[in-house]
């Protein structure tokens, strides 16, 4: 039986930041589940950079079914956690069921991969205190307020916590996360 990895997300998550790790981790041999506030078809978005805009733009993205509601997840069934970005983390960090899940992963020192605005969720449970992280650069002050040392690099590894800035950094993000997973929770034939 393949080790299971949980992705926590919701509507307005960045399409690439959910689907790239979902597919890459399945390719590696992990069983991957997506959890959201409820079981439903999630509506993702595409954030892109366009000339003349001071920040990224947002357009409708892919839809994808959530396998589980946060309240249905037994965190003990999963070896690792993926926390995508997009706009979803702004409201998801307020979900008590999600905060219980996040806390379970940090309390047991299991691998966590976070990207872009995803660290807003891990900050909500104190998971970043004393850690080195990166995130979407506009979150530098949020990361410092959460007690983390912010580094503007494509990937930052602090123990079993692997963070990246945004979808252009996917290759480095998953490469480093897979190094952690191969040590802490390898797929066995």
Coordinates of N, CA, C and O in Angstrom, one line a residue:
X1 N 0.8 -1.2 0.0 CA 0.0 0.0 0.0 C 0.9 1.3 0.0 O 1.8 1.4 0.8
X2 N 0.6 2.2 -0.9 CA 1.4 3.4 -1.1 C 1.2 4.3 0.1 O 0.1 4.5 0.6
X3 N 2.2 5.0 0.6 CA 2.1 6.1 1.6 C 1.1 7.2 1.0 O 1.2 7.5 -0.2
X4 N 0.3 7.7 1.9 CA -0.7 8.7 1.5 C -0.2 10.1 1.8 O 0.4 10.4 2.9
X5 N -0.4 11.1 0.9 CA -0.1 12.5 1.1 C -1.4 13.3 0.9 O -2.2 13.0 0.1
X6 N -1.6 14.2 1.8 CA -2.8 15.1 1.8 C -2.5 16.5 1.2 O -1.5 17.1 1.6
X7 N -3.3 16.9 0.3 CA -3.3 18.3 -0.1 C -4.5 19.0 0.4 O -5.7 18.5 0.3
X8 N -4.3 20.1 1.1 CA -5.5 20.9 1.7 C -5.6 22.2 0.9 O -4.7 22.9 0.6
X9 N -6.9 22.4 0.4 CA -7.1 23.5 -0.5 C -8.6 23.8 -0.5 O -9.4 23.3 0.2
X10 N -9.0 24.7 -1.4 CA -10.4 25.1 -1.5 C -10.6 26.0 -2.8 O -9.7 26.1 -3.6
X11 N -11.8 26.5 -3.0 CA -12.0 27.4 -4.1 C -11.0 28.6 -4.1 O -10.6 29.0 -3.1
X12 N -10.6 29.0 -5.3 CA -9.7 30.1 -5.6 C -8.3 29.7 -5.3 O -7.4 30.6 -5.2
X13 N -8.0 28.4 -5.1 CA -6.6 28.0 -5.1 C -6.0 28.1 -6.4 O -6.7 28.1 -7.5
X14 N -4.7 28.4 -6.5 CA -3.9 28.5 -7.8 C -3.9 27.1 -8.4 O -3.4 26.1 -7.8
X15 N -4.5 27.0 -9.6 CA -4.6 25.7 -10.3 C -3.3 24.9 -10.4 O -3.2 23.7 -10.0
X16 N -2.2 25.6 -10.8 CA -0.9 24.9 -10.9 C -0.4 24.4 -9.6 O 0.3 23.4 -9.5
X17 N -0.6 25.2 -8.5 CA -0.1 24.8 -7.2 C -0.8 23.7 -6.5 O -0.3 23.1 -5.6
X18 N -1.9 23.3 -7.1 CA -2.6 22.1 -6.6 C -2.3 20.9 -7.5 O -1.9 19.9 -7.1
X19 N -2.5 21.1 -8.8 CA -2.4 20.0 -9.8 C -0.9 19.6 -10.0 O -0.7 18.4 -10.3
X20 N 0.0 20.5 -10.0 CA 1.4 20.0 -10.2 C 1.9 19.1 -9.1 O 2.3 17.9 -9.4
X21 N 1.8 19.4 -7.8 CA 2.2 18.4 -6.8 C 1.3 17.2 -6.8 O 1.8 16.1 -6.6
X22 N 0.0 17.4 -7.1 CA -0.9 16.2 -7.1 C -0.3 15.2 -8.1 O -0.2 14.0 -7.8
X23 N -0.1 15.6 -9.3 CA 0.4 14.7 -10.4 C 1.8 14.2 -10.2 O 2.1 13.1 -10.4
X24 N 2.7 15.1 -9.7 CA 4.1 14.7 -9.5 C 4.2 13.7 -8.4 O 5.0 12.7 -8.5
X25 N 3.5 13.9 -7.3 CA 3.6 12.9 -6.2 C 2.9 11.6 -6.6 O 3.4 10.5 -6.2
X26 N 1.9 11.6 -7.3 CA 1.3 10.3 -7.8 C 2.3 9.6 -8.8 O 2.4 8.4 -8.7
X27 N 2.9 10.4 -9.6 CA 4.0 9.8 -10.5 C 5.1 9.1 -9.7 O 5.6 8.1 -10.1
X28 N 5.4 9.7 -8.6 CA 6.4 9.1 -7.7 C 6.0 7.9 -7.0 O 6.8 7.1 -6.4
X29 N 4.6 7.6 -7.0 CA 4.1 6.4 -6.3 C 3.3 6.6 -5.1 O 2.9 5.6 -4.5
X30 N 3.1 7.9 -4.7 CA 2.3 8.2 -3.5 C 0.8 8.2 -3.8 O 0.4 8.5 -5.0
X31 N 0.0 7.9 -2.9 CA -1.5 8.0 -3.0 C -1.8 9.4 -2.5 O -1.4 9.8 -1.4
X32 N -2.4 10.2 -3.3 CA -2.7 11.6 -3.0 C -4.1 11.9 -2.9 O -4.9 11.6 -3.8
X33 N -4.5 12.6 -1.8 CA -5.9 13.0 -1.6 C -6.0 14.5 -1.5 O -5.1 15.1 -0.9
X34 N -7.1 15.0 -2.0 CA -7.3 16.5 -1.8 C -8.5 16.7 -0.9 O -9.6 16.1 -1.0
X35 N -8.2 17.5 0.2 CA -9.3 17.8 1.2 C -9.6 19.3 1.1 O -8.7 20.1 0.8
X36 N -10.9 19.6 1.3 CA -11.4 21.0 1.3 C -12.4 21.1 2.4 O -12.7 20.2 3.1
X37 N -13.0 22.3 2.5 CA -14.0 22.5 3.6 C -15.2 21.5 3.5 O -15.7 21.0 4.5
X38 N -15.6 21.2 2.2 CA -16.6 20.2 2.0 C -16.2 19.4 0.7 O -15.4 19.8 -0.1
X39 N -16.8 18.2 0.6 CA -16.7 17.4 -0.7 C -17.5 18.1 -1.7 O -18.7 18.2 -1.6
X40 N -16.8 18.6 -2.7 CA -17.5 19.2 -3.8 C -16.5 19.4 -5.0 O -15.3 19.1 -4.8
X41 N -17.0 19.9 -6.1 CA -16.1 20.3 -7.2 C -15.5 21.7 -6.9 O -16.2 22.6 -6.7
X42 N -14.2 21.7 -6.7 CA -13.5 23.0 -6.4 C -13.3 23.8 -7.7 O -13.0 23.2 -8.7
X43 N -13.3 25.1 -7.6 CA -13.0 26.0 -8.7 C -11.7 26.7 -8.4 O -11.6 27.6 -7.6
X44 N -10.7 26.3 -9.2 CA -9.4 26.9 -9.0 C -9.2 28.1 -9.9 O -10.1 28.4 -10.7
X45 N -8.1 28.9 -9.7 CA -7.9 30.1 -10.5 C -6.5 30.0 -11.1 O -5.6 29.2 -10.6
X46 N -6.2 30.9 -12.0 CA -4.9 31.0 -12.6 C -4.4 32.4 -12.3 O -5.0 33.4 -12.6
X47 N -3.3 32.5 -11.6 CA -2.6 33.8 -11.4 C -1.5 33.9 -12.4 O -0.7 33.0 -12.5
X48 N -1.4 35.1 -13.0 CA -0.4 35.3 -14.0 C 0.1 36.8 -13.8 O -0.5 37.6 -13.1
X49 N 1.2 37.0 -14.5 CA 1.8 38.3 -14.4 C 1.7 39.0 -15.8 O 2.1 38.4 -16.8
X50 N 1.2 40.2 -15.9 CA 1.0 40.9 -17.1 C 1.6 42.3 -17.1 O 1.6 42.9 -16.0
X51 N 2.2 42.7 -18.2 CA 2.8 44.0 -18.2 C 1.7 45.1 -17.8 O 0.6 45.0 -18.2
X52 N 2.2 46.1 -17.0 CA 1.3 47.2 -16.6 C 0.6 47.0 -15.3 O 0.0 47.9 -14.8
X53 N 0.6 45.7 -14.8 CA -0.1 45.5 -13.6 C 0.9 45.5 -12.4 O 2.0 45.0 -12.5
X54 N 0.5 46.1 -11.3 CA 1.4 46.1 -10.1 C 1.5 44.8 -9.4 O 2.4 44.6 -8.6
X55 N 0.5 43.9 -9.6 CA 0.5 42.6 -9.0 C 0.0 41.6 -10.0 O -0.3 42.0 -11.1
X56 N -0.2 40.4 -9.6 CA -0.7 39.4 -10.5 C -2.1 39.6 -10.8 O -2.9 40.2 -10.1
X57 N -2.5 39.0 -11.9 CA -3.9 39.0 -12.3 C -4.5 37.6 -12.0 O -3.8 36.6 -11.8
X58 N -5.9 37.5 -11.9 CA -6.5 36.3 -11.6 C -7.6 36.0 -12.7 O -8.4 36.8 -13.0
X59 N -7.6 34.8 -13.1 CA -8.6 34.3 -14.1 C -9.1 32.9 -13.7 O -8.5 32.2 -12.9
X60 N -10.3 32.6 -14.2 CA -10.8 31.2 -13.8 C -9.8 30.1 -14.3 O -9.2 30.2 -15.4
X61 N -9.7 29.1 -13.5 CA -8.8 28.0 -13.8 C -9.6 26.7 -13.9 O -10.8 26.7 -14.3
X62 N -8.9 25.6 -13.6 CA -9.5 24.3 -13.7 C -10.5 24.0 -12.5 O -10.4 24.7 -11.5
X63 N -11.4 23.0 -12.7 CA -12.2 22.5 -11.6 C -11.7 21.1 -11.3 O -11.1 20.4 -12.1
X64 N -11.8 20.7 -10.0 CA -11.3 19.4 -9.6 C -12.1 19.0 -8.3 O -12.4 19.8 -7.5
X65 N -12.5 17.7 -8.2 CA -13.2 17.3 -7.1 C -12.4 17.1 -5.8 O -11.3 16.6 -5.9
X66 N -12.9 17.5 -4.7 CA -12.3 17.3 -3.4 C -12.6 15.8 -3.0 O -13.8 15.4 -3.1
X67 N -11.6 15.1 -2.6 CA -11.9 13.7 -2.2 C -12.5 13.6 -0.8 O -13.3 12.7 -0.5
X68 N -12.2 14.6 0.1 CA -12.6 14.6 1.4 C -12.9 16.0 1.9 O -12.3 16.9 1.5
X69 N -13.8 16.1 2.9 CA -14.0 17.3 3.7 C -12.9 17.3 4.8 O -12.5 16.2 5.3
X70 N -12.5 18.4 5.2 CA -11.5 18.5 6.3 C -11.9 17.7 7.5 O -11.1 17.0 8.1
X71 N -13.2 17.7 7.8 CA -13.7 17.0 9.0 C -13.7 15.5 8.9 O -13.8 14.8 9.9
X72 N -13.5 15.0 7.6 CA -13.4 13.6 7.4 C -12.0 13.0 7.4 O -11.8 11.8 7.4
X73 N -11.0 13.9 7.5 CA -9.6 13.5 7.4 C -9.1 13.0 8.8 O -9.3 13.7 9.8
X74 N -8.5 11.8 8.8 CA -7.7 11.4 9.9 C -6.2 11.7 9.6 O -5.6 11.0 8.7
X75 N -5.7 12.7 10.2 CA -4.3 13.2 9.9 C -3.3 12.0 10.0 O -2.3 12.0 9.3
X76 N -3.6 11.1 10.9 CA -2.7 10.0 11.2 C -2.5 9.0 10.0 O -1.6 8.2 9.9
X77 N -3.4 9.1 9.0 CA -3.4 8.3 7.8 C -2.4 8.8 6.8 O -2.2 8.1 5.8
X78 N -1.8 10.0 7.0 CA -1.0 10.6 6.0 C 0.4 10.8 6.4 O 0.6 11.2 7.6
X79 N 1.3 10.6 5.5 CA 2.8 10.8 5.9 C 3.3 12.2 5.6 O 4.3 12.6 6.1
X80 N 2.5 13.0 4.8 CA 3.0 14.3 4.5 C 1.8 15.2 4.1 O 0.7 14.6 3.8
X81 N 2.1 16.5 4.0 CA 1.0 17.5 3.7 C 1.5 18.4 2.7 O 2.7 18.8 2.7
X82 N 0.7 18.8 1.7 CA 1.0 19.9 0.8 C 0.0 21.0 1.0 O -1.3 20.8 1.0
X83 N 0.5 22.2 1.0 CA -0.3 23.4 1.3 C -0.1 24.4 0.1 O 0.8 25.2 0.1
X84 N -1.0 24.3 -0.9 CA -1.0 25.2 -2.0 C -1.4 26.7 -1.7 O -2.0 26.9 -0.7
X85 N -1.1 27.5 -2.7 CA -1.4 28.9 -2.5 C -2.6 29.3 -3.3 O -3.6 28.6 -3.4
X86 N -2.6 30.5 -3.8 CA -3.7 31.1 -4.4 C -4.4 32.0 -3.4 O -3.8 32.4 -2.4
X87 N -5.7 32.3 -3.7 CA -6.5 33.1 -2.7 C -7.1 32.3 -1.6 O -7.5 32.8 -0.6
X88 N -7.2 31.0 -1.8 CA -7.9 30.1 -0.9 C -7.3 30.2 0.6 O -8.1 30.2 1.5
X89 N -6.0 30.3 0.8 CA -5.5 30.4 2.1 C -6.0 31.5 3.0 O -6.1 31.4 4.2
X90 N -6.4 32.6 2.3 CA -7.0 33.8 3.1 C -8.2 33.4 3.9 O -8.3 33.9 5.0
X91 N -9.1 32.6 3.4 CA -10.2 32.2 4.1 C -10.1 30.8 4.8 O -10.6 30.6 5.9
X92 N -9.3 29.9 4.2 CA -9.1 28.6 4.8 C -8.5 28.6 6.2 O -8.8 27.8 7.0
X93 N -7.6 29.6 6.4 CA -6.9 29.7 7.7 C -7.8 29.9 8.8 O -7.5 29.6 10.0
X94 N -9.1 30.3 8.6 CA -10.1 30.5 9.6 C -10.9 29.2 9.9 O -11.7 29.2 10.8
X95 N -10.7 28.2 9.2 CA -11.4 26.9 9.3 C -10.8 26.1 10.5 O -9.7 25.6 10.4
X96 N -11.6 25.9 11.5 CA -11.1 25.2 12.7 C -10.7 23.7 12.4 O -9.7 23.2 13.0
X97 N -11.4 23.0 11.5 CA -11.1 21.7 11.2 C -9.7 21.6 10.4 O -8.9 20.8 10.7
X98 N -9.5 22.6 9.6 CA -8.2 22.7 8.9 C -7.1 22.9 9.8 O -6.0 22.3 9.8
X99 N -7.3 23.9 10.8 CA -6.2 24.2 11.7 C -5.9 23.0 12.6 O -4.7 22.7 12.9
X100 N -6.8 22.1 12.9 CA -6.5 20.9 13.6 C -5.6 20.0 12.8 O -4.7 19.4 13.3
X101 N -5.9 19.9 11.5 CA -5.1 19.0 10.6 C -3.7 19.6 10.5 O -2.7 18.8 10.7
X102 N -3.6 20.9 10.3 CA -2.2 21.5 10.1 C -1.4 21.3 11.4 O -0.3 20.9 11.4
X103 N -2.0 21.5 12.5 CA -1.4 21.3 13.8 C -0.9 19.9 14.0 O 0.2 19.7 14.5
X104 N -1.7 18.9 13.6 CA -1.3 17.5 13.8 C 0.0 17.2 13.0 O 0.9 16.5 13.5
X105 N 0.1 17.8 11.8 CA 1.3 17.5 11.0 C 2.6 18.2 11.6 O 3.6 17.6 11.7
X106 N 2.4 19.5 12.1 CA 3.5 20.2 12.7 C 3.9 19.5 14.0 O 5.1 19.4 14.4
X107 N 2.9 19.1 14.8 CA 3.2 18.5 16.1 C 3.9 17.2 16.0 O 4.7 16.8 16.9
X108 N 3.7 16.5 14.9 CA 4.4 15.2 14.7 C 5.6 15.3 13.8 O 6.2 14.2 13.5
X109 N 6.0 16.5 13.4 CA 7.2 16.7 12.6 C 7.1 15.9 11.3 O 8.2 15.3 10.9
X110 N 6.0 15.8 10.7 CA 5.9 15.2 9.4 C 6.2 16.2 8.2 O 5.9 17.4 8.4
X111 N 6.6 15.7 7.1 CA 6.9 16.6 6.0 C 5.7 17.5 5.5 O 4.6 17.0 5.4
X112 N 6.0 18.8 5.3 CA 5.0 19.7 4.9 C 5.7 20.5 3.7 O 6.8 21.1 3.9
X113 N 5.0 20.6 2.6 CA 5.4 21.4 1.5 C 4.4 22.6 1.3 O 3.2 22.3 1.3
X114 N 4.8 23.8 1.4 CA 3.9 24.9 1.2 C 4.5 25.9 0.2 O 5.7 26.0 -0.1
X115 N 3.5 26.6 -0.5 CA 3.9 27.5 -1.6 C 3.0 28.7 -1.6 O 1.9 28.6 -1.2
X116 N 3.6 29.8 -2.1 CA 2.9 31.0 -2.4 C 2.2 31.6 -1.2 O 2.9 31.9 -0.2
X117 N 0.9 31.6 -1.2 CA 0.1 32.1 0.0 C -0.3 31.0 1.0 O -0.9 31.3 2.0
X118 N 0.1 29.8 0.7 CA -0.1 28.7 1.6 C 0.4 28.9 3.0 O -0.3 28.5 4.0
X119 N 1.6 29.5 3.2 CA 2.1 29.7 4.5 C 1.1 30.6 5.4 O 1.3 30.6 6.6
X120 N 0.2 31.3 4.8 CA -0.8 32.0 5.7 C -1.6 31.0 6.5 O -1.9 31.2 7.7
X121 N -1.8 29.7 6.0 CA -2.5 28.7 6.8 C -1.6 28.1 7.8 O -2.0 27.9 9.0
X122 N -0.3 27.8 7.5 CA 0.6 27.2 8.5 C 0.9 28.2 9.6 O 1.2 27.9 10.7
X123 N 1.0 29.5 9.2 CA 1.2 30.6 10.2 C 0.1 30.6 11.2 O 0.3 30.9 12.4
X124 N -1.1 30.3 10.8 CA -2.3 30.4 11.7 C -2.3 29.4 12.8 O -3.0 29.5 13.8
X125 N -1.4 28.4 12.7 CA -1.3 27.4 13.8 C 0.1 27.4 14.5 O 0.4 26.5 15.2
X126 N 0.8 28.5 14.2 CA 2.1 28.7 14.9 C 3.2 27.8 14.3 O 4.3 27.6 14.9
X127 N 2.9 27.2 13.1 CA 3.9 26.3 12.5 C 5.2 26.9 11.9 O 6.1 26.2 11.6
X128 N 5.2 28.2 11.9 CA 6.4 28.9 11.3 C 7.3 29.5 12.3 O 8.4 30.0 11.9
X129 N 6.9 29.6 13.5 CA 7.7 30.2 14.6 C 9.1 29.6 14.6 O 9.3 28.4 14.8
X130 N 10.1 30.4 14.5 CA 11.5 30.0 14.6 C 12.0 29.3 13.3 O 13.1 28.7 13.3
X131 N 11.3 29.3 12.3 CA 11.6 28.6 11.0 C 12.1 29.5 10.0 O 11.8 30.7 10.0
X132 N 12.9 29.0 9.0 CA 13.2 29.7 7.8 C 12.2 29.3 6.7 O 12.0 28.1 6.5
X133 N 11.7 30.3 6.0 CA 10.7 30.0 5.0 C 10.8 31.0 3.8 O 11.4 32.1 4.0
X134 N 10.2 30.6 2.7 CA 9.9 31.6 1.7 C 8.4 31.5 1.4 O 7.7 30.5 1.8
X135 N 7.9 32.4 0.6 CA 6.5 32.5 0.3 C 6.4 33.5 -0.9 O 7.4 34.1 -1.3
X136 N 5.2 33.8 -1.3 CA 5.1 34.8 -2.3 C 5.7 36.1 -1.7 O 5.4 36.4 -0.5
X137 N 6.6 36.8 -2.4 CA 7.3 37.9 -1.8 C 6.5 39.0 -1.1 O 6.9 39.5 -0.1
X138 N 5.3 39.2 -1.5 CA 4.4 40.2 -0.8 C 4.0 39.7 0.6 O 3.6 40.5 1.4
X139 N 4.3 38.5 1.0 CA 4.0 38.0 2.3 C 5.2 38.1 3.3 O 5.1 37.6 4.4
X140 N 6.3 38.7 2.9 CA 7.5 38.8 3.7 C 7.1 39.3 5.2 O 7.5 38.7 6.1
X141 N 6.3 40.4 5.3 CA 6.0 40.9 6.6 C 5.1 39.9 7.4 O 5.2 39.8 8.6
X142 N 4.2 39.2 6.6 CA 3.3 38.2 7.3 C 4.2 37.1 7.9 O 3.9 36.6 9.0
X143 N 5.2 36.7 7.1 CA 6.0 35.6 7.6 C 6.8 36.0 8.8 O 7.0 35.3 9.8
X144 N 7.3 37.3 8.8 CA 8.1 37.8 9.9 C 7.2 37.9 11.2 O 7.6 37.6 12.3
X145 N 5.9 38.4 10.9 CA 5.0 38.5 12.0 C 4.7 37.1 12.6 O 4.4 37.0 13.8
X146 N 4.7 36.1 11.8 CA 4.4 34.7 12.2 C 5.6 34.1 13.0 O 5.6 33.0 13.4
X147 N 6.7 34.9 13.1 CA 7.9 34.4 13.8 C 8.9 33.7 12.9 O 9.8 33.0 13.4
X148 N 8.8 33.8 11.6 CA 9.7 33.1 10.7 C 10.7 34.1 10.1 O 10.5 35.3 10.1
X149 N 11.9 33.5 9.7 CA 12.9 34.2 9.0 C 12.6 34.1 7.5 O 12.6 32.9 7.0
X150 N 12.2 35.1 6.8 CA 11.8 35.1 5.4 C 13.1 35.2 4.5 O 14.0 36.0 4.8
X151 N 13.1 34.3 3.5 CA 14.2 34.3 2.5 C 13.6 34.3 1.2 O 12.8 33.4 0.9
X152 N 14.0 35.2 0.3 CA 13.5 35.3 -1.0 C 14.3 34.4 -2.0 O 15.1 34.9 -2.8
X153 N 14.0 33.1 -1.9 CA 14.7 32.1 -2.8 C 13.6 31.2 -3.4 O 12.5 31.1 -2.9
X154 N 14.0 30.5 -4.5 CA 12.9 29.7 -5.1 C 12.5 28.5 -4.2 O 11.3 28.1 -4.3
X155 N 13.3 28.1 -3.3 CA 12.9 27.0 -2.3 C 13.8 27.2 -1.1 O 14.9 27.6 -1.1
X156 N 13.1 27.0 0.1 CA 13.8 27.0 1.4 C 13.4 25.7 2.1 O 12.2 25.4 2.2
X157 N 14.4 25.0 2.6 CA 14.2 23.8 3.3 C 14.6 24.0 4.8 O 15.8 24.4 5.0
X158 N 13.7 23.8 5.7 CA 14.0 23.9 7.1 C 13.5 22.6 7.7 O 12.3 22.5 8.0
X159 N 14.4 21.7 7.9 CA 14.0 20.4 8.4 C 13.1 19.7 7.4 O 13.4 19.4 6.3
X160 N 11.8 19.4 7.9 CA 10.9 18.7 7.0 C 9.9 19.7 6.4 O 8.9 19.3 5.7
X161 N 10.1 21.0 6.6 CA 9.3 22.0 6.0 C 10.0 22.6 4.7 O 11.1 23.0 4.8
X162 N 9.3 22.4 3.6 CA 9.8 22.9 2.3 C 8.9 23.9 1.7 O 7.7 23.7 1.5
X163 N 9.4 25.1 1.5 CA 8.6 26.2 1.0 C 9.1 26.8 -0.3 O 10.3 26.8 -0.5
X164 N 8.2 27.3 -1.1 CA 8.6 28.0 -2.3 C 7.7 29.2 -2.5 O 6.7 29.4 -1.9
X165 N 8.1 30.1 -3.5 CA 7.5 31.4 -3.6 C 6.2 31.3 -4.4 O 5.2 31.9 -4.1
X166 N 6.2 30.6 -5.6 CA 5.0 30.5 -6.4 C 5.3 29.5 -7.5 O 6.4 28.9 -7.6
X167 N 4.3 29.3 -8.4 CA 4.4 28.2 -9.4 C 5.6 28.3 -10.3 O 6.0 27.2 -10.7
X168 N 6.2 29.4 -10.6 CA 7.4 29.3 -11.4 C 8.6 28.5 -10.7 O 9.5 28.1 -11.4
X169 N 8.4 28.3 -9.4 CA 9.5 27.6 -8.6 C 9.1 26.1 -8.4 O 9.8 25.4 -7.6
X170 N 8.1 25.6 -9.1 CA 7.7 24.2 -8.9 C 8.8 23.1 -9.0 O 8.8 22.2 -8.1
X171 N 9.6 23.2 -9.9 CA 10.6 22.2 -10.1 C 11.5 22.1 -8.9 O 11.8 21.0 -8.3
X172 N 12.0 23.2 -8.4 CA 12.9 23.2 -7.2 C 12.1 22.8 -6.0 O 12.6 22.0 -5.1
X173 N 10.9 23.2 -5.9 CA 10.0 22.9 -4.7 C 9.8 21.4 -4.6 O 10.0 20.8 -3.6
X174 N 9.3 20.7 -5.7 CA 9.1 19.3 -5.6 C 10.4 18.5 -5.5 O 10.4 17.5 -4.9
X175 N 11.4 19.0 -6.2 CA 12.7 18.2 -6.1 C 13.1 18.2 -4.6 O 13.5 17.1 -4.1
X176 N 13.1 19.3 -3.9 CA 13.5 19.3 -2.5 C 12.5 18.5 -1.6 O 12.9 17.8 -0.6
X177 N 11.2 18.7 -1.9 CA 10.2 17.9 -1.1 C 10.4 16.4 -1.2 O 10.3 15.7 -0.3
X178 N 10.6 16.0 -2.5 CA 10.8 14.6 -2.7 C 12.1 14.0 -2.0 O 12.1 12.9 -1.5
X179 N 13.1 14.9 -1.9 CA 14.3 14.4 -1.1 C 13.9 14.2 0.4 O 14.3 13.2 1.0
X180 N 13.1 15.0 0.9 CA 12.6 14.9 2.3 C 11.7 13.6 2.4 O 11.9 12.8 3.3
X181 N 10.8 13.4 1.4 CA 9.9 12.3 1.5 C 10.7 11.0 1.3 O 10.3 10.0 2.0
X182 N 11.7 10.9 0.5 CA 12.4 9.7 0.3 C 13.2 9.3 1.5 O 13.4 8.1 1.7
X183 N 13.5 10.2 2.4 CA 14.1 9.9 3.7 C 13.1 9.6 4.7 O 13.2 8.6 5.5
X184 N 12.0 10.4 4.8 CA 11.0 10.3 5.9 C 9.9 9.3 5.6 O 9.3 8.7 6.6
X185 N 9.5 9.2 4.4 CA 8.3 8.4 4.0 C 8.5 7.9 2.6 O 7.7 8.2 1.7
X186 N 9.4 7.0 2.4 CA 9.7 6.5 1.1 C 8.6 5.6 0.5 O 7.9 4.9 1.3
X187 N 8.5 5.5 -0.8 CA 7.6 4.6 -1.4 C 8.4 3.3 -1.6 O 9.5 3.3 -2.0
X188 N 7.8 2.2 -1.1 CA 8.5 0.9 -1.3 C 7.7 0.1 -2.3 O 6.5 0.1 -2.3
X189 N 8.4 -0.7 -3.0 CA 7.8 -1.5 -4.1 C 7.0 -2.7 -3.5 O 7.1 -3.1 -2.4

